[in-house]
């Protein structure tokens, strides 16, 4: 089942989670920084605290839930929107043709 992250559709939750966590920017403070890193098939939040020696704190990232992405419905929405744009254009073009036929 396809899932969505933002405006992008992914074939499964694993690919969506990879995109979600890999696009997260590191959080940097005066005390250190934290970032998501992939460990095998899981994502881990590693926090590095400044000091001598630096301290590494690791915790397994919680798997987010993503909404279902229906590609067929997105295509249907695009077709509907296309007709909403093209119908007035065709009507205007038809009016121009009729005006030219009667006034020339």
C-alpha atoms as a PDB file:
ATOM      1  CA  UNK A   1       0.000   0.000   0.000  1.00  0.00           C
ATOM      2  CA  UNK A   2       1.419   3.378  -1.007  1.00  0.00           C
ATOM      3  CA  UNK A   3       1.964   5.975   1.708  1.00  0.00           C
ATOM      4  CA  UNK A   4       2.470   9.739   1.545  1.00  0.00           C
ATOM      5  CA  UNK A   5       5.096  11.993   3.081  1.00  0.00           C
ATOM      6  CA  UNK A   6       4.229  15.569   2.251  1.00  0.00           C
ATOM      7  CA  UNK A   7       3.367  15.625  -1.453  1.00  0.00           C
ATOM      8  CA  UNK A   8       5.431  12.524  -2.327  1.00  0.00           C
ATOM      9  CA  UNK A   9       4.044   8.979  -2.582  1.00  0.00           C
ATOM     10  CA  UNK A  10       6.170   5.992  -1.624  1.00  0.00           C
ATOM     11  CA  UNK A  11       5.491   2.305  -2.331  1.00  0.00           C
ATOM     12  CA  UNK A  12       5.800   1.237   1.309  1.00  0.00           C
ATOM     13  CA  UNK A  13       6.248   2.585   4.832  1.00  0.00           C
ATOM     14  CA  UNK A  14       9.956   1.678   4.896  1.00  0.00           C
ATOM     15  CA  UNK A  15      10.782   3.914   1.929  1.00  0.00           C
ATOM     16  CA  UNK A  16       8.625   6.694   3.403  1.00  0.00           C
ATOM     17  CA  UNK A  17      10.414   6.439   6.768  1.00  0.00           C
ATOM     18  CA  UNK A  18      13.794   6.556   5.004  1.00  0.00           C
ATOM     19  CA  UNK A  19      12.782   9.767   3.249  1.00  0.00           C
ATOM     20  CA  UNK A  20      11.267  11.256   6.417  1.00  0.00           C
ATOM     21  CA  UNK A  21      14.246  10.626   8.693  1.00  0.00           C
ATOM     22  CA  UNK A  22      16.972  11.316   6.112  1.00  0.00           C
ATOM     23  CA  UNK A  23      15.456  14.718   5.312  1.00  0.00           C
ATOM     24  CA  UNK A  24      15.377  15.774   8.976  1.00  0.00           C
ATOM     25  CA  UNK A  25      18.046  18.391   9.690  1.00  0.00           C
ATOM     26  CA  UNK A  26      20.408  17.875  12.643  1.00  0.00           C
ATOM     27  CA  UNK A  27      19.575  19.778  15.821  1.00  0.00           C
ATOM     28  CA  UNK A  28      22.637  21.766  16.942  1.00  0.00           C
ATOM     29  CA  UNK A  29      22.987  23.501  20.313  1.00  0.00           C
ATOM     30  CA  UNK A  30      25.842  24.683  22.526  1.00  0.00           C
ATOM     31  CA  UNK A  31      25.632  21.421  24.470  1.00  0.00           C
ATOM     32  CA  UNK A  32      26.063  19.251  21.344  1.00  0.00           C
ATOM     33  CA  UNK A  33      23.998  18.013  18.436  1.00  0.00           C
ATOM     34  CA  UNK A  34      21.556  15.253  17.561  1.00  0.00           C
ATOM     35  CA  UNK A  35      20.702  13.604  14.273  1.00  0.00           C
ATOM     36  CA  UNK A  36      18.962  10.555  12.837  1.00  0.00           C
ATOM     37  CA  UNK A  37      21.181   7.763  11.495  1.00  0.00           C
ATOM     38  CA  UNK A  38      20.195   4.472   9.919  1.00  0.00           C
ATOM     39  CA  UNK A  39      21.362   1.355  11.730  1.00  0.00           C
ATOM     40  CA  UNK A  40      20.460  -1.734   9.728  1.00  0.00           C
ATOM     41  CA  UNK A  41      16.777  -1.348   8.904  1.00  0.00           C
ATOM     42  CA  UNK A  42      16.013   0.890  11.917  1.00  0.00           C
ATOM     43  CA  UNK A  43      16.531   4.597  12.441  1.00  0.00           C
ATOM     44  CA  UNK A  44      18.376   5.737  15.568  1.00  0.00           C
ATOM     45  CA  UNK A  45      18.457   9.206  17.126  1.00  0.00           C
ATOM     46  CA  UNK A  46      22.076   9.815  18.137  1.00  0.00           C
ATOM     47  CA  UNK A  47      22.765  12.736  20.454  1.00  0.00           C
ATOM     48  CA  UNK A  48      26.355  13.840  20.865  1.00  0.00           C
ATOM     49  CA  UNK A  49      26.971  15.963  23.972  1.00  0.00           C
ATOM     50  CA  UNK A  50      30.000  18.230  24.028  1.00  0.00           C
ATOM     51  CA  UNK A  51      32.606  17.548  26.646  1.00  0.00           C
ATOM     52  CA  UNK A  52      35.847  15.755  27.193  1.00  0.00           C
ATOM     53  CA  UNK A  53      35.308  12.989  26.169  1.00  0.00           C
ATOM     54  CA  UNK A  54      32.156  13.601  24.083  1.00  0.00           C
ATOM     55  CA  UNK A  55      29.122  11.595  25.222  1.00  0.00           C
ATOM     56  CA  UNK A  56      26.975   9.630  22.764  1.00  0.00           C
ATOM     57  CA  UNK A  57      23.342   8.929  23.675  1.00  0.00           C
ATOM     58  CA  UNK A  58      21.379   6.674  21.316  1.00  0.00           C
ATOM     59  CA  UNK A  59      17.700   5.841  21.187  1.00  0.00           C
ATOM     60  CA  UNK A  60      15.632   4.018  18.615  1.00  0.00           C
ATOM     61  CA  UNK A  61      13.448   6.407  16.637  1.00  0.00           C
ATOM     62  CA  UNK A  62       9.715   5.886  16.851  1.00  0.00           C
ATOM     63  CA  UNK A  63       8.210   4.701  13.562  1.00  0.00           C
ATOM     64  CA  UNK A  64       5.870   7.405  12.332  1.00  0.00           C
ATOM     65  CA  UNK A  65       2.538   6.582  10.757  1.00  0.00           C
ATOM     66  CA  UNK A  66       1.882   7.980   7.295  1.00  0.00           C
ATOM     67  CA  UNK A  67      -1.394   8.632   5.490  1.00  0.00           C
ATOM     68  CA  UNK A  68      -2.396   6.350   2.630  1.00  0.00           C
ATOM     69  CA  UNK A  69      -1.533   7.665  -0.813  1.00  0.00           C
ATOM     70  CA  UNK A  70      -3.931   6.627  -3.569  1.00  0.00           C
ATOM     71  CA  UNK A  71      -2.189   7.300  -6.883  1.00  0.00           C
ATOM     72  CA  UNK A  72      -5.369   6.588  -8.873  1.00  0.00           C
ATOM     73  CA  UNK A  73      -7.240   9.261  -6.898  1.00  0.00           C
ATOM     74  CA  UNK A  74      -4.436  11.766  -7.533  1.00  0.00           C
ATOM     75  CA  UNK A  75      -4.683  11.121 -11.281  1.00  0.00           C
ATOM     76  CA  UNK A  76      -8.467  11.562 -11.107  1.00  0.00           C
ATOM     77  CA  UNK A  77      -8.000  14.861  -9.250  1.00  0.00           C
ATOM     78  CA  UNK A  78      -5.546  16.037 -11.927  1.00  0.00           C
ATOM     79  CA  UNK A  79      -7.967  15.166 -14.714  1.00  0.00           C
ATOM     80  CA  UNK A  80     -10.802  17.000 -12.940  1.00  0.00           C
ATOM     81  CA  UNK A  81      -8.647  20.067 -12.427  1.00  0.00           C
ATOM     82  CA  UNK A  82      -7.512  19.956 -16.053  1.00  0.00           C
ATOM     83  CA  UNK A  83     -11.104  19.978 -17.273  1.00  0.00           C
ATOM     84  CA  UNK A  84     -11.943  22.873 -14.957  1.00  0.00           C
ATOM     85  CA  UNK A  85      -9.149  24.878 -16.605  1.00  0.00           C
ATOM     86  CA  UNK A  86      -9.697  23.745 -20.199  1.00  0.00           C
ATOM     87  CA  UNK A  87     -13.503  24.121 -20.330  1.00  0.00           C
ATOM     88  CA  UNK A  88     -13.489  27.947 -20.029  1.00  0.00           C
ATOM     89  CA  UNK A  89     -10.620  28.095 -22.547  1.00  0.00           C
ATOM     90  CA  UNK A  90     -12.631  26.049 -25.074  1.00  0.00           C
ATOM     91  CA  UNK A  91     -15.722  28.200 -24.482  1.00  0.00           C
ATOM     92  CA  UNK A  92     -13.710  31.395 -25.045  1.00  0.00           C
ATOM     93  CA  UNK A  93     -12.165  29.924 -28.206  1.00  0.00           C
ATOM     94  CA  UNK A  94     -15.634  28.941 -29.465  1.00  0.00           C
ATOM     95  CA  UNK A  95     -16.946  32.459 -28.835  1.00  0.00           C
ATOM     96  CA  UNK A  96     -14.052  33.895 -30.837  1.00  0.00           C
ATOM     97  CA  UNK A  97     -14.753  31.549 -33.764  1.00  0.00           C
ATOM     98  CA  UNK A  98     -18.458  32.444 -33.753  1.00  0.00           C
ATOM     99  CA  UNK A  99     -17.711  36.183 -33.595  1.00  0.00           C
ATOM    100  CA  UNK A 100     -15.275  35.895 -36.506  1.00  0.00           C
ATOM    101  CA  UNK A 101     -17.845  33.957 -38.535  1.00  0.00           C
ATOM    102  CA  UNK A 102     -20.589  36.541 -38.016  1.00  0.00           C
ATOM    103  CA  UNK A 103     -18.582  39.768 -38.125  1.00  0.00           C
ATOM    104  CA  UNK A 104     -16.247  39.180 -41.087  1.00  0.00           C
END
